[in-house]
Coordinates of C-alpha atoms in Angstrom, one line a residue:
Chain K
M1 CA 52.4 8.5 162.4
G2 CA 49.2 8.4 160.7
V3 CA 49.5 4.9 159.3
P4 CA 47.6 2.7 160.3
A5 CA 49.3 -0.5 162.1
S6 CA 51.0 -3.7 159.8
L7 CA 48.9 -6.9 159.6
W8 CA 49.5 -9.9 161.8
Y9 CA 52.5 -11.8 161.6
R10 CA 51.8 -15.4 162.8
H11 CA 55.0 -17.6 164.1
V12 CA 53.7 -21.3 165.6
L13 CA 55.6 -23.2 168.3
R14 CA 55.7 -26.6 171.0
V15 CA 55.3 -25.4 174.1
R16 CA 58.7 -27.5 176.2
Y17 CA 59.2 -28.2 179.2
Q18 CA 61.1 -25.7 180.3
E19 CA 59.2 -23.4 180.4
S20 CA 56.4 -24.8 182.4
D21 CA 56.8 -23.9 186.1
Q22 CA 55.6 -26.0 189.2
M23 CA 51.3 -24.4 188.8
G24 CA 51.8 -26.5 186.1
V25 CA 51.5 -24.3 183.4
V26 CA 53.8 -21.1 181.7
Y27 CA 55.6 -19.2 183.5
H28 CA 55.1 -16.3 183.2
A29 CA 58.1 -14.0 181.9
N30 CA 58.1 -16.8 179.7
Y31 CA 56.1 -15.0 177.7
A32 CA 58.2 -12.5 177.2
N33 CA 60.7 -14.4 175.2
W34 CA 57.7 -15.5 173.4
F35 CA 57.1 -12.3 172.1
E36 CA 60.3 -12.4 170.8
L37 CA 60.2 -14.8 169.0
G38 CA 57.6 -13.1 167.1
R39 CA 58.9 -10.1 166.6
T40 CA 62.1 -11.9 164.9
E41 CA 59.9 -13.6 162.6
L42 CA 58.3 -10.5 161.4
I43 CA 61.3 -9.7 160.9
R44 CA 62.4 -11.7 159.3
Q45 CA 59.2 -12.7 157.0
M46 CA 59.4 -8.9 156.2
G47 CA 62.9 -9.2 154.4
V48 CA 65.6 -8.5 156.6
T49 CA 67.0 -10.7 160.0
Y50 CA 67.0 -8.9 163.8
R51 CA 70.7 -10.7 163.1
E52 CA 72.0 -9.0 159.5
L53 CA 70.4 -4.8 161.0
E54 CA 73.3 -6.4 164.7
G55 CA 76.2 -7.8 162.4
K56 CA 75.6 -3.9 160.9
G57 CA 76.7 -2.3 164.0
L58 CA 72.0 -1.5 165.3
I59 CA 71.0 -3.1 168.1
L60 CA 67.2 -2.5 168.7
P61 CA 66.6 -3.2 173.1
V62 CA 63.6 -3.2 174.5
T63 CA 62.5 -0.1 176.6
D64 CA 58.4 -1.0 177.6
L65 CA 56.4 -4.6 177.9
Q66 CA 52.9 -5.0 178.7
M67 CA 51.1 -8.7 179.3
T68 CA 48.0 -9.1 180.5
F69 CA 47.1 -13.0 181.0
R70 CA 44.0 -14.0 180.0
K71 CA 43.6 -18.0 180.5
P72 CA 47.5 -20.5 180.6
A73 CA 49.2 -21.9 178.6
R74 CA 50.9 -25.8 178.8
Y75 CA 53.9 -28.0 177.8
D76 CA 53.5 -29.2 174.8
D77 CA 50.3 -27.3 174.4
V78 CA 51.3 -25.8 170.1
I79 CA 50.7 -22.0 170.1
A80 CA 50.4 -18.7 167.5
V81 CA 52.6 -15.7 168.2
Y82 CA 50.7 -12.8 166.6
T83 CA 53.0 -9.7 166.0
R84 CA 51.9 -6.9 164.2
I85 CA 53.6 -3.4 163.9
V86 CA 51.2 -0.5 166.2
S87 CA 53.9 3.2 165.2
F88 CA 57.2 3.5 164.1
T89 CA 59.9 6.8 163.1
N90 CA 63.1 6.7 162.6
V91 CA 63.7 5.6 166.0
Q92 CA 61.7 3.9 167.6
L93 CA 59.0 1.1 167.2
H94 CA 55.9 -0.5 168.0
F95 CA 55.1 -4.1 168.2
E96 CA 51.8 -5.3 169.4
S97 CA 51.2 -9.2 170.2
Q98 CA 49.0 -11.3 170.9
V99 CA 49.8 -15.7 172.4
R100 CA 46.0 -18.1 170.9
T101 CA 46.2 -22.0 170.7
A102 CA 46.8 -23.0 167.3
P103 CA 46.0 -26.0 164.9
A104 CA 49.3 -29.2 165.5
F105 CA 49.9 -29.1 161.6
Q106 CA 50.3 -25.3 162.1
L107 CA 54.0 -26.2 163.0
T108 CA 55.7 -27.3 159.8
S109 CA 53.6 -24.8 158.0
P110 CA 55.6 -22.3 155.2
P111 CA 54.8 -19.3 156.6
A112 CA 51.5 -17.7 156.5
L113 CA 49.5 -15.3 155.1
P114 CA 50.5 -11.9 157.4
T115 CA 46.2 -11.3 157.5
E116 CA 43.8 -9.1 159.4
E117 CA 41.8 -12.3 161.3
P118 CA 44.2 -13.5 163.8
T119 CA 42.9 -17.6 164.4
G120 CA 42.5 -18.7 167.7
E121 CA 41.7 -18.5 171.7
L122 CA 44.0 -15.7 173.0
L123 CA 45.5 -16.5 175.6
V124 CA 48.0 -13.6 176.1
T125 CA 47.7 -9.6 175.3
G126 CA 50.5 -6.7 174.8
G127 CA 53.0 -5.0 173.1
T128 CA 56.6 -3.5 173.5
K129 CA 57.9 -0.8 172.7
H130 CA 61.6 -0.6 170.9
V131 CA 64.1 2.7 170.0
W132 CA 67.4 2.1 168.3
L133 CA 70.4 2.1 168.6
D134 CA 74.5 2.3 167.4
H135 CA 76.8 0.1 169.0
N136 CA 77.4 3.1 171.8
W137 CA 74.7 2.5 172.3
K138 CA 73.4 5.8 172.2
V139 CA 70.4 7.0 169.9
T140 CA 70.1 6.1 165.9
R141 CA 67.9 7.6 163.1
I142 CA 67.8 4.7 160.3
D143 CA 66.4 6.6 158.3
R144 CA 70.0 7.6 158.2
T145 CA 71.8 3.9 159.2
A146 CA 69.9 2.0 157.5
P147 CA 67.5 3.4 155.0
E148 CA 67.2 0.3 153.3
L149 CA 65.6 -1.0 156.0
F150 CA 63.6 2.4 157.0
A151 CA 61.8 1.9 153.9
L152 CA 60.8 -2.1 154.2
L153 CA 58.7 -0.7 157.1
T154 CA 57.5 2.4 155.1
G155 CA 56.2 0.2 153.2
K156 CA 55.0 -2.3 154.8
Q157 CA 52.9 0.4 156.4
M158 CA 51.9 1.5 153.1
S159 CA 51.2 -1.8 151.7
Chain W
M1 CA 99.2 -32.8 188.0
G2 CA 99.4 -34.7 190.9
V3 CA 98.9 -31.7 193.8
P4 CA 96.0 -32.1 195.5
A5 CA 91.7 -31.8 195.0
S6 CA 91.7 -27.9 196.0
L7 CA 88.8 -27.3 199.8
W8 CA 85.5 -27.0 198.7
Y9 CA 83.8 -23.7 198.8
R10 CA 80.1 -22.8 199.1
H11 CA 77.7 -20.5 197.8
V12 CA 74.5 -20.8 199.4
L13 CA 71.4 -19.7 196.9
R14 CA 67.6 -20.4 197.7
V15 CA 65.5 -22.0 194.3
R16 CA 63.9 -19.0 192.5
Y17 CA 60.1 -19.5 191.5
Q18 CA 60.9 -19.8 187.5
E19 CA 63.2 -22.8 188.3
S20 CA 60.4 -25.5 189.0
D21 CA 59.1 -27.2 186.5
Q22 CA 55.2 -29.2 186.7
M23 CA 57.1 -32.0 187.9
G24 CA 56.7 -29.7 191.3
V25 CA 61.1 -30.1 191.6
V26 CA 64.3 -27.9 189.7
Y27 CA 64.2 -28.8 186.0
H28 CA 67.5 -30.3 185.6
A29 CA 68.7 -28.0 183.0
N30 CA 69.3 -25.3 186.0
Y31 CA 71.7 -27.5 187.7
A32 CA 74.1 -26.8 185.7
N33 CA 73.2 -22.3 186.0
W34 CA 74.3 -23.1 189.4
F35 CA 77.9 -25.4 189.0
E36 CA 78.6 -21.7 187.0
L37 CA 77.2 -19.1 190.0
G38 CA 79.9 -22.6 192.0
R39 CA 82.6 -22.0 189.9
T40 CA 81.4 -17.6 189.5
E41 CA 82.3 -17.9 193.9
L42 CA 85.1 -20.1 193.6
I43 CA 86.7 -17.6 191.7
R44 CA 86.2 -14.8 193.2
Q45 CA 86.8 -16.2 197.6
M46 CA 90.7 -16.6 195.2
G47 CA 91.2 -13.1 194.5
V48 CA 90.2 -12.2 191.0
T49 CA 86.5 -12.1 189.0
Y50 CA 85.7 -14.3 186.2
R51 CA 84.0 -10.6 184.0
E52 CA 88.1 -9.0 184.8
L53 CA 89.0 -11.4 184.0
E54 CA 86.8 -11.5 180.5
G55 CA 88.0 -7.6 180.7
K56 CA 91.3 -9.3 179.6
G57 CA 90.2 -10.6 176.8
L58 CA 89.9 -14.6 178.0
I59 CA 86.9 -17.1 178.4
L60 CA 86.6 -20.0 179.6
P61 CA 83.5 -22.8 177.9
V62 CA 82.6 -25.4 179.7
T63 CA 84.2 -29.0 177.4
D64 CA 82.0 -30.7 179.0
L65 CA 79.6 -31.7 181.9
Q66 CA 78.4 -33.8 183.9
M67 CA 75.9 -34.1 186.5
T68 CA 73.9 -37.4 188.2
F69 CA 70.7 -36.6 189.7
R70 CA 70.3 -38.4 192.8
K71 CA 67.5 -36.6 195.1
P72 CA 64.9 -33.2 193.6
A73 CA 65.4 -29.7 194.7
R74 CA 62.0 -27.9 195.2
Y75 CA 61.5 -23.6 195.0
D76 CA 61.9 -22.1 198.2
D77 CA 64.6 -25.0 199.7
V78 CA 67.3 -23.2 200.2
I79 CA 71.3 -24.7 198.5
A80 CA 74.6 -25.1 198.9
V81 CA 76.4 -25.0 195.8
Y82 CA 79.4 -27.2 196.9
T83 CA 82.9 -26.4 194.3
R84 CA 86.3 -27.6 194.3
I85 CA 89.2 -27.2 191.6
V86 CA 90.3 -31.2 190.8
S87 CA 92.4 -30.3 188.5
F88 CA 94.2 -27.9 186.1
T89 CA 97.3 -26.8 183.1
N90 CA 98.2 -23.8 181.7
V91 CA 95.1 -24.6 179.2
Q92 CA 92.2 -26.3 180.9
L93 CA 90.3 -27.2 184.1
H94 CA 88.3 -29.4 186.0
F95 CA 85.6 -28.2 188.7
E96 CA 83.8 -31.0 190.6
S97 CA 80.4 -30.2 192.5
Q98 CA 77.4 -30.9 194.9
V99 CA 73.9 -29.4 195.5
R100 CA 73.4 -29.7 198.5
T101 CA 70.9 -28.6 200.4
A102 CA 71.3 -25.7 203.6
P103 CA 70.2 -23.6 206.2
A104 CA 68.8 -20.4 205.7
F105 CA 70.9 -19.1 207.8
Q106 CA 73.4 -19.3 205.7
L107 CA 72.5 -17.6 203.3
T108 CA 72.9 -14.4 204.8
S109 CA 76.3 -15.2 206.0
P110 CA 80.0 -14.1 205.3
P111 CA 81.7 -16.5 202.4
A112 CA 81.7 -19.5 204.4
L113 CA 86.3 -20.1 204.7
P114 CA 86.8 -23.6 202.3
T115 CA 85.9 -26.1 203.5
E116 CA 86.9 -30.5 203.3
E117 CA 84.1 -31.6 204.4
P118 CA 81.5 -30.8 202.4
T119 CA 77.4 -30.5 204.8
G120 CA 74.0 -30.9 203.9
E121 CA 72.4 -33.3 202.3
L122 CA 74.0 -34.4 199.1
L123 CA 71.4 -33.8 196.1
V124 CA 73.8 -33.5 193.0
T125 CA 76.9 -34.3 192.0
G126 CA 79.0 -34.0 188.7
G127 CA 81.5 -31.4 187.6
T128 CA 82.4 -30.1 184.6
K129 CA 85.5 -29.8 182.0
H130 CA 86.8 -25.9 181.3
V131 CA 90.2 -24.6 177.9
W132 CA 91.4 -21.0 178.2
L133 CA 90.3 -18.8 175.5
D134 CA 91.0 -15.8 173.9
H135 CA 88.7 -13.5 172.2
N136 CA 89.9 -15.3 168.9
W137 CA 87.8 -18.9 170.5
K138 CA 91.8 -19.7 170.0
V139 CA 93.8 -22.0 173.3
T140 CA 95.6 -19.1 175.3
R141 CA 98.8 -20.4 177.9
I142 CA 97.6 -18.4 181.3
D143 CA 100.6 -19.0 182.6
R144 CA 101.8 -16.7 179.1
T145 CA 98.9 -14.0 179.3
A146 CA 97.4 -15.1 182.7
P147 CA 100.7 -15.3 184.6
E148 CA 99.4 -13.8 188.1
L149 CA 95.6 -16.1 187.3
F150 CA 98.2 -19.0 186.8
A151 CA 99.9 -18.4 190.1
L152 CA 97.1 -18.2 192.4
L153 CA 95.8 -21.3 190.9
T154 CA 98.4 -22.6 192.1
G155 CA 98.9 -21.5 195.3
K156 CA 96.0 -22.9 196.4
Q157 CA 96.9 -26.1 195.4
M158 CA 99.6 -25.9 197.2
S159 CA 97.7 -24.5 199.9
Chain B
M1 CA 69.6 -55.6 176.4
G2 CA 71.2 -57.2 173.7
V3 CA 69.7 -55.4 171.6
P4 CA 70.7 -52.7 169.4
A5 CA 70.4 -49.1 169.6
S6 CA 66.6 -47.3 167.5
L7 CA 67.5 -44.9 164.7
W8 CA 68.3 -41.2 165.5
Y9 CA 65.3 -39.6 165.0
R10 CA 65.8 -35.4 164.0
H11 CA 64.2 -32.5 166.0
V12 CA 65.1 -28.8 163.7
L13 CA 64.7 -25.5 165.8
R14 CA 66.0 -21.7 165.8
V15 CA 68.1 -20.6 168.6
R16 CA 66.3 -18.6 169.7
Y17 CA 67.9 -14.5 171.9
Q18 CA 67.5 -15.3 174.9
E19 CA 69.6 -18.5 174.8
S20 CA 72.5 -16.4 173.8
D21 CA 74.5 -15.0 176.3
Q22 CA 77.2 -12.7 176.3
M23 CA 80.0 -14.6 174.7
G24 CA 78.6 -14.8 171.6
V25 CA 77.2 -17.4 171.6
V26 CA 74.3 -20.5 173.0
Y27 CA 74.9 -20.8 178.1
H28 CA 75.7 -24.4 177.8
A29 CA 72.6 -25.3 180.3
N30 CA 70.3 -24.7 177.1
Y31 CA 71.5 -28.3 175.0
A32 CA 70.4 -29.5 177.9
N33 CA 67.0 -28.3 176.8
W34 CA 66.8 -29.1 173.5
F35 CA 68.4 -33.0 174.9
E36 CA 64.4 -32.7 175.7
L37 CA 62.8 -31.5 173.3
G38 CA 65.1 -34.0 170.4
R39 CA 63.6 -36.9 173.6
T40 CA 60.2 -35.0 173.8
E41 CA 59.1 -36.0 169.6
L42 CA 60.8 -39.2 169.8
I43 CA 58.8 -40.1 172.1
R44 CA 56.2 -38.8 169.9
Q45 CA 57.4 -39.6 166.7
M46 CA 57.3 -43.4 168.4
G47 CA 53.5 -43.5 168.8
V48 CA 52.7 -41.6 172.7
T49 CA 53.9 -37.8 174.1
Y50 CA 55.3 -37.7 177.1
R51 CA 52.6 -35.1 177.9
E52 CA 49.8 -38.9 178.2
L53 CA 52.4 -40.4 179.8
E54 CA 51.8 -38.0 182.9
G55 CA 48.8 -37.8 182.3
K56 CA 48.9 -41.7 183.9
G57 CA 51.1 -41.1 186.9
L58 CA 54.3 -41.6 184.7
I59 CA 57.2 -39.5 185.1
L60 CA 60.2 -39.9 183.2
P61 CA 62.7 -37.9 184.8
V62 CA 66.3 -38.2 184.0
T63 CA 68.9 -39.8 186.2
D64 CA 72.4 -38.3 184.4
L65 CA 73.3 -36.4 181.9
Q66 CA 76.0 -35.9 179.9
M67 CA 77.5 -32.7 177.6
T68 CA 80.6 -32.8 175.1
F69 CA 80.8 -29.1 173.3
R70 CA 83.1 -29.2 170.8
K71 CA 81.2 -25.9 168.7
P72 CA 79.1 -23.4 169.9
A73 CA 75.8 -22.1 168.3
R74 CA 74.7 -18.8 167.5
Y75 CA 71.3 -17.4 167.0
D76 CA 68.9 -17.3 164.6
D77 CA 71.2 -20.8 163.7
V78 CA 69.0 -23.8 162.2
I79 CA 69.6 -27.2 164.4
A80 CA 69.2 -29.8 163.9
V81 CA 69.2 -32.4 167.1
Y82 CA 69.7 -36.2 166.7
T83 CA 68.3 -38.0 169.4
R84 CA 68.0 -42.2 170.0
I85 CA 67.4 -45.1 172.8
V86 CA 70.6 -46.2 173.6
S87 CA 69.7 -49.3 175.6
F88 CA 66.4 -49.4 178.2
T89 CA 64.8 -52.5 180.3
N90 CA 61.3 -52.4 182.0
V91 CA 62.5 -48.9 184.9
Q92 CA 65.2 -47.1 182.9
L93 CA 66.1 -45.4 179.3
H94 CA 68.7 -44.2 178.1
F95 CA 69.2 -41.8 175.3
E96 CA 72.3 -40.1 173.3
S97 CA 71.6 -36.5 171.7
Q98 CA 73.9 -35.2 169.2
V99 CA 73.8 -31.6 168.3
R100 CA 74.1 -30.3 164.3
T101 CA 73.8 -27.3 162.5
A102 CA 70.5 -27.8 159.6
P103 CA 69.2 -26.0 156.4
A104 CA 67.1 -23.7 157.2
F105 CA 64.1 -25.7 155.0
Q106 CA 63.9 -27.8 157.6
L107 CA 61.9 -25.3 159.8
T108 CA 59.2 -26.7 157.9
S109 CA 60.0 -30.0 157.0
P110 CA 57.6 -32.5 158.1
P111 CA 58.9 -35.5 160.8
A112 CA 62.0 -36.6 158.9
L113 CA 62.5 -40.8 158.6
P114 CA 64.0 -41.1 162.0
T115 CA 67.8 -43.0 159.8
E116 CA 71.4 -44.2 160.4
E117 CA 73.3 -41.0 159.3
P118 CA 72.4 -38.3 161.4
T119 CA 74.3 -35.4 158.6
G120 CA 75.1 -31.1 159.9
E121 CA 78.2 -30.3 161.3
L122 CA 78.2 -32.0 165.0
L123 CA 78.9 -29.2 167.3
V124 CA 77.6 -31.1 170.5
T125 CA 77.4 -34.6 172.0
G126 CA 76.1 -36.1 175.0
G127 CA 72.9 -38.1 176.7
T128 CA 70.9 -38.9 179.8
K129 CA 70.2 -41.5 181.9
H130 CA 66.4 -42.0 182.7
V131 CA 64.7 -43.9 185.0
W132 CA 60.3 -44.7 185.6
L133 CA 58.6 -43.5 188.7
D134 CA 54.9 -43.5 189.1
H135 CA 53.7 -40.2 191.0
N136 CA 54.7 -41.1 193.9
W137 CA 58.8 -40.9 193.1
K138 CA 59.2 -44.8 193.6
V139 CA 60.5 -46.4 190.9
T140 CA 58.0 -48.0 188.8
R141 CA 58.4 -51.4 186.1
I142 CA 56.5 -49.9 183.0
D143 CA 56.6 -54.2 181.8
R144 CA 52.9 -53.5 184.5
T145 CA 52.8 -49.8 184.5
A146 CA 52.4 -49.0 180.6
P147 CA 52.5 -51.9 179.0
E148 CA 51.4 -51.0 175.3
L149 CA 55.4 -48.8 176.3
F150 CA 56.5 -51.3 176.6
A151 CA 55.8 -52.7 173.7
L152 CA 56.3 -49.9 171.6
L153 CA 59.8 -49.4 173.0
T154 CA 60.0 -53.2 172.0
G155 CA 59.7 -53.1 168.7
K156 CA 60.8 -49.8 167.9
Q157 CA 63.8 -51.5 168.5
M158 CA 63.4 -54.3 166.8
S159 CA 62.7 -53.2 164.1
Chain R
M1 CA 41.4 1.0 198.3
G2 CA 42.0 5.0 200.0
V3 CA 44.9 3.0 202.2
P4 CA 48.1 4.1 201.5
A5 CA 50.7 2.0 199.4
S6 CA 53.2 -0.1 201.9
L7 CA 56.8 0.6 202.5
W8 CA 59.5 -1.0 199.7
Y9 CA 60.9 -4.1 200.9
R10 CA 64.5 -5.5 199.9
H11 CA 65.3 -8.0 198.1
V12 CA 69.8 -7.9 196.8
L13 CA 71.0 -9.8 193.6
R14 CA 74.1 -10.3 192.4
V15 CA 73.2 -11.0 188.4
R16 CA 74.6 -14.4 186.7
Y17 CA 75.8 -15.3 183.9
Q18 CA 73.0 -16.9 181.8
E19 CA 71.0 -13.4 182.6
S20 CA 73.2 -12.3 179.9
D21 CA 72.0 -12.4 176.8
Q22 CA 74.7 -11.2 173.5
M23 CA 74.2 -7.2 173.8
G24 CA 76.0 -7.8 177.3
V25 CA 73.3 -7.3 179.1
V26 CA 70.7 -8.1 180.8
Y27 CA 67.7 -10.4 178.3
H28 CA 64.7 -8.0 179.0
A29 CA 62.1 -10.2 180.3
N30 CA 64.7 -12.4 183.8
Y31 CA 63.6 -8.6 185.2
A32 CA 60.2 -10.5 185.2
N33 CA 61.9 -13.2 187.3
W34 CA 63.7 -10.9 189.7
F35 CA 59.5 -8.7 190.1
E36 CA 58.8 -12.6 191.0
L37 CA 61.9 -12.6 194.0
G38 CA 61.1 -9.6 195.5
R39 CA 57.4 -10.3 195.6
T40 CA 58.1 -13.7 197.6
E41 CA 60.7 -11.9 200.1
L42 CA 58.0 -9.5 200.0
I43 CA 56.2 -11.7 201.8
R44 CA 58.2 -13.7 203.9
Q45 CA 60.0 -10.1 205.3
M46 CA 55.5 -10.3 206.5
G47 CA 55.6 -13.4 208.0
V48 CA 54.0 -15.6 205.7
T49 CA 55.8 -17.8 202.4
Y50 CA 54.7 -18.2 199.7
R51 CA 54.8 -21.6 199.8
E52 CA 52.9 -22.0 202.4
L53 CA 49.9 -20.9 200.5
E54 CA 50.4 -22.9 197.3
G55 CA 50.8 -25.5 201.0
K56 CA 47.4 -25.1 201.1
G57 CA 45.7 -25.2 198.0
L58 CA 46.9 -20.7 196.8
I59 CA 48.5 -20.1 194.0
L60 CA 48.9 -16.5 193.0
P61 CA 48.8 -16.0 189.4
V62 CA 50.0 -12.6 187.4
T63 CA 47.5 -11.5 185.6
D64 CA 48.9 -7.4 184.7
L65 CA 53.1 -7.0 184.1
Q66 CA 54.2 -4.0 182.8
M67 CA 57.8 -2.7 183.1
T68 CA 59.6 0.4 180.7
F69 CA 63.4 -0.1 181.3
R70 CA 65.8 2.9 181.9
K71 CA 69.2 1.2 181.9
P72 CA 70.9 -2.3 181.6
A73 CA 72.1 -4.2 184.0
R74 CA 74.9 -6.8 183.7
Y75 CA 76.5 -10.0 183.9
D76 CA 78.0 -9.8 187.9
D77 CA 76.2 -6.5 189.0
V78 CA 75.3 -6.9 192.5
I79 CA 71.1 -5.4 192.3
A80 CA 68.2 -4.7 194.9
V81 CA 65.1 -5.7 193.5
Y82 CA 62.3 -3.2 195.2
T83 CA 59.0 -4.5 195.5
R84 CA 55.2 -2.6 197.7
I85 CA 52.4 -3.0 197.6
V86 CA 50.7 -0.3 195.4
S87 CA 46.3 -1.2 196.7
F88 CA 44.6 -4.7 197.4
T89 CA 41.0 -6.2 198.2
N90 CA 40.1 -9.3 199.0
V91 CA 41.2 -11.6 195.9
Q92 CA 43.5 -8.2 194.3
L93 CA 46.9 -7.7 194.8
H94 CA 48.9 -4.8 193.1
F95 CA 53.0 -4.7 193.3
E96 CA 55.7 -2.1 192.2
S97 CA 59.2 -2.8 191.3
Q98 CA 62.1 -1.5 191.3
V99 CA 66.0 -2.8 190.1
R100 CA 68.2 -0.6 191.6
T101 CA 71.8 -1.1 192.2
A102 CA 72.8 -1.5 194.7
P103 CA 76.5 -2.2 196.7
A104 CA 78.9 -6.1 197.5
F105 CA 78.0 -5.5 201.6
Q106 CA 74.6 -6.1 201.0
L107 CA 74.5 -9.9 199.8
T108 CA 74.6 -11.6 202.0
S109 CA 73.5 -8.1 204.8
P110 CA 70.0 -9.5 207.4
P111 CA 67.2 -8.4 206.0
A112 CA 66.5 -4.4 205.3
L113 CA 63.9 -2.8 206.9
P114 CA 61.3 -1.6 204.9
T115 CA 61.9 1.5 203.3
E116 CA 60.1 5.0 201.8
E117 CA 63.0 6.0 199.9
P118 CA 64.9 2.5 197.5
T119 CA 68.5 3.6 197.1
G120 CA 71.1 3.5 194.0
E121 CA 71.2 4.0 190.6
L122 CA 67.0 3.5 188.8
L123 CA 67.5 0.6 185.9
V124 CA 64.2 -1.1 185.9
T125 CA 60.1 0.0 186.5
G126 CA 57.1 -2.1 186.4
G127 CA 54.6 -3.5 187.6
T128 CA 52.0 -6.9 188.6
K129 CA 48.4 -7.2 189.6
H130 CA 47.4 -11.0 190.7
V131 CA 44.4 -12.8 191.7
W132 CA 44.2 -15.7 194.1
L133 CA 43.0 -18.1 192.8
D134 CA 42.2 -21.5 194.4
H135 CA 43.5 -24.7 193.3
N136 CA 40.4 -24.9 190.6
W137 CA 41.6 -22.3 189.3
K138 CA 39.3 -20.8 190.9
V139 CA 38.5 -16.9 191.6
T140 CA 38.5 -17.3 195.7
R141 CA 37.7 -14.2 198.2
I142 CA 41.1 -14.7 201.0
D143 CA 39.0 -12.8 203.5
R144 CA 36.9 -16.6 203.8
T145 CA 39.4 -18.8 202.9
A146 CA 42.6 -17.2 204.2
P147 CA 41.4 -14.5 207.0
E148 CA 45.3 -14.7 209.1
L149 CA 46.8 -13.3 205.4
F150 CA 44.5 -11.3 205.2
A151 CA 44.8 -9.3 208.0
L152 CA 48.1 -9.0 208.0
L153 CA 48.4 -7.6 204.0
T154 CA 45.3 -5.2 206.4
G155 CA 47.9 -4.5 209.2
K156 CA 51.0 -4.0 207.1
Q157 CA 49.4 -1.3 204.6
M158 CA 47.8 0.8 208.4
S159 CA 51.5 0.6 209.5

């Protein structure tokens, strides 16, 4: 698109017992769930909710997922998921994600302002690509079917 | 109902790594999933599939779940889930479930005939209660909305 | 024990997409995870963490689980899990749990004071029983192996 | 390594209700679990089990995961996970995975012979990279710490 990546949005969570496995660390597939939580909260902070989008008949399935695991998270750790929009068109969206350690007080902090500089020890990096579909699972151009949303995305990238 | 409980239907599975937790055993909530697999396969062996029922607009949510944990299952164990119908009416269904150890060859055995005598070491016992709902989440009398299904249930109990 | 049940401790969470199923509601087994989150946060508010207890070689597996489902939670809902200690001995612990709707601002509120009166619409009720085991999975009397913990439990009940 | 990729090993499973989400399809993170099942069964067919390897103090965590989603799997579908070894060294292992549709009879078929030609409609492709660690999470050379295993890998590639 030629537009720069968005700032990083932060979502903080505590690791659940169920997310651990018998290696004593977080089972690797769970980071894909956390990436999703990060995307959901980024969209919410931008001013819409993914639930509303689905209510309008739009879905945004994952077409590609990539993750690199550097260090494991463990049960009861406090974790920050940082998410940013790398690029988008009227039919696609590409997010980048980082999982980092975080201080416990951030669990009950109000959403932080988006930042250029994620903090905390880096555990997992990766990203997902998505395509906008209508309720018949057909590709949809959101500049036409959801122009407010497209304007939001465009605005965020510019700011 | 005054009708005796059905025979026990068996479904055999191998424990997945993701189902273990950092205690080195199966995380307790996963047994609720296995109970569901047992119910699904009981219904299939009776001659219908739960997928078909949902396709007709019927759903069968869980209203009550009870589980008693005696011994833990572990990663890579081969497990038999035994399921029987304890009682039913035209709006309700009550299953009983047992999780037991099983020999590996049963993983690729064709479905066993229902039995009065489950075998293997007993790990978890319990059961679930369900109510038949239509697609608006309203209680539905299946003797009217799915008479073939009701006949199947009635026949099974009698045989 | 003759002691009254503890007050209710509250933990607030937002429903994850992964926790939904194709009925469009939270898959029932996930409430068992939420009960666990509630117990974890109750213990933390009492002044210890379950992680520390495991670090000392104590584990607290579930021996019984009971749940009654009244109304479904849905993706993106804000949910309060209320948990209290119903009874305990030096080898056992019995929790009661309620899942209720909650306002979004509670997600980032500091832990609430324990209460006699949970609020919000009631969705799921239930409870779990547990036994204290040592690292060899043998029953352990925590008045001997973890007297500070036992004092905490006794004190909480009294207060 | 200069050695060709191994043949494809097949593992067949049926999609669980819990694996569906409110889009009515399999939640994307679950394919990462299925990739793991495929790897586990490939190793078993080669003549060892991952459980035994962990019993000897070896672990094989995922360092990279990549998935491309072409078509969704749905509840109750029968699915084949095809897995092959793309490359390996004495410290690393790289698997490739494909998720395809499969006929129901394969659920209870004995393990198929490895093949050059996976069949069924292609739903998801991807792969994982792994590193061999000892029980202290230090990289270990398996030609030294598990020479039988290394011989097995070498032999498979050659055959």
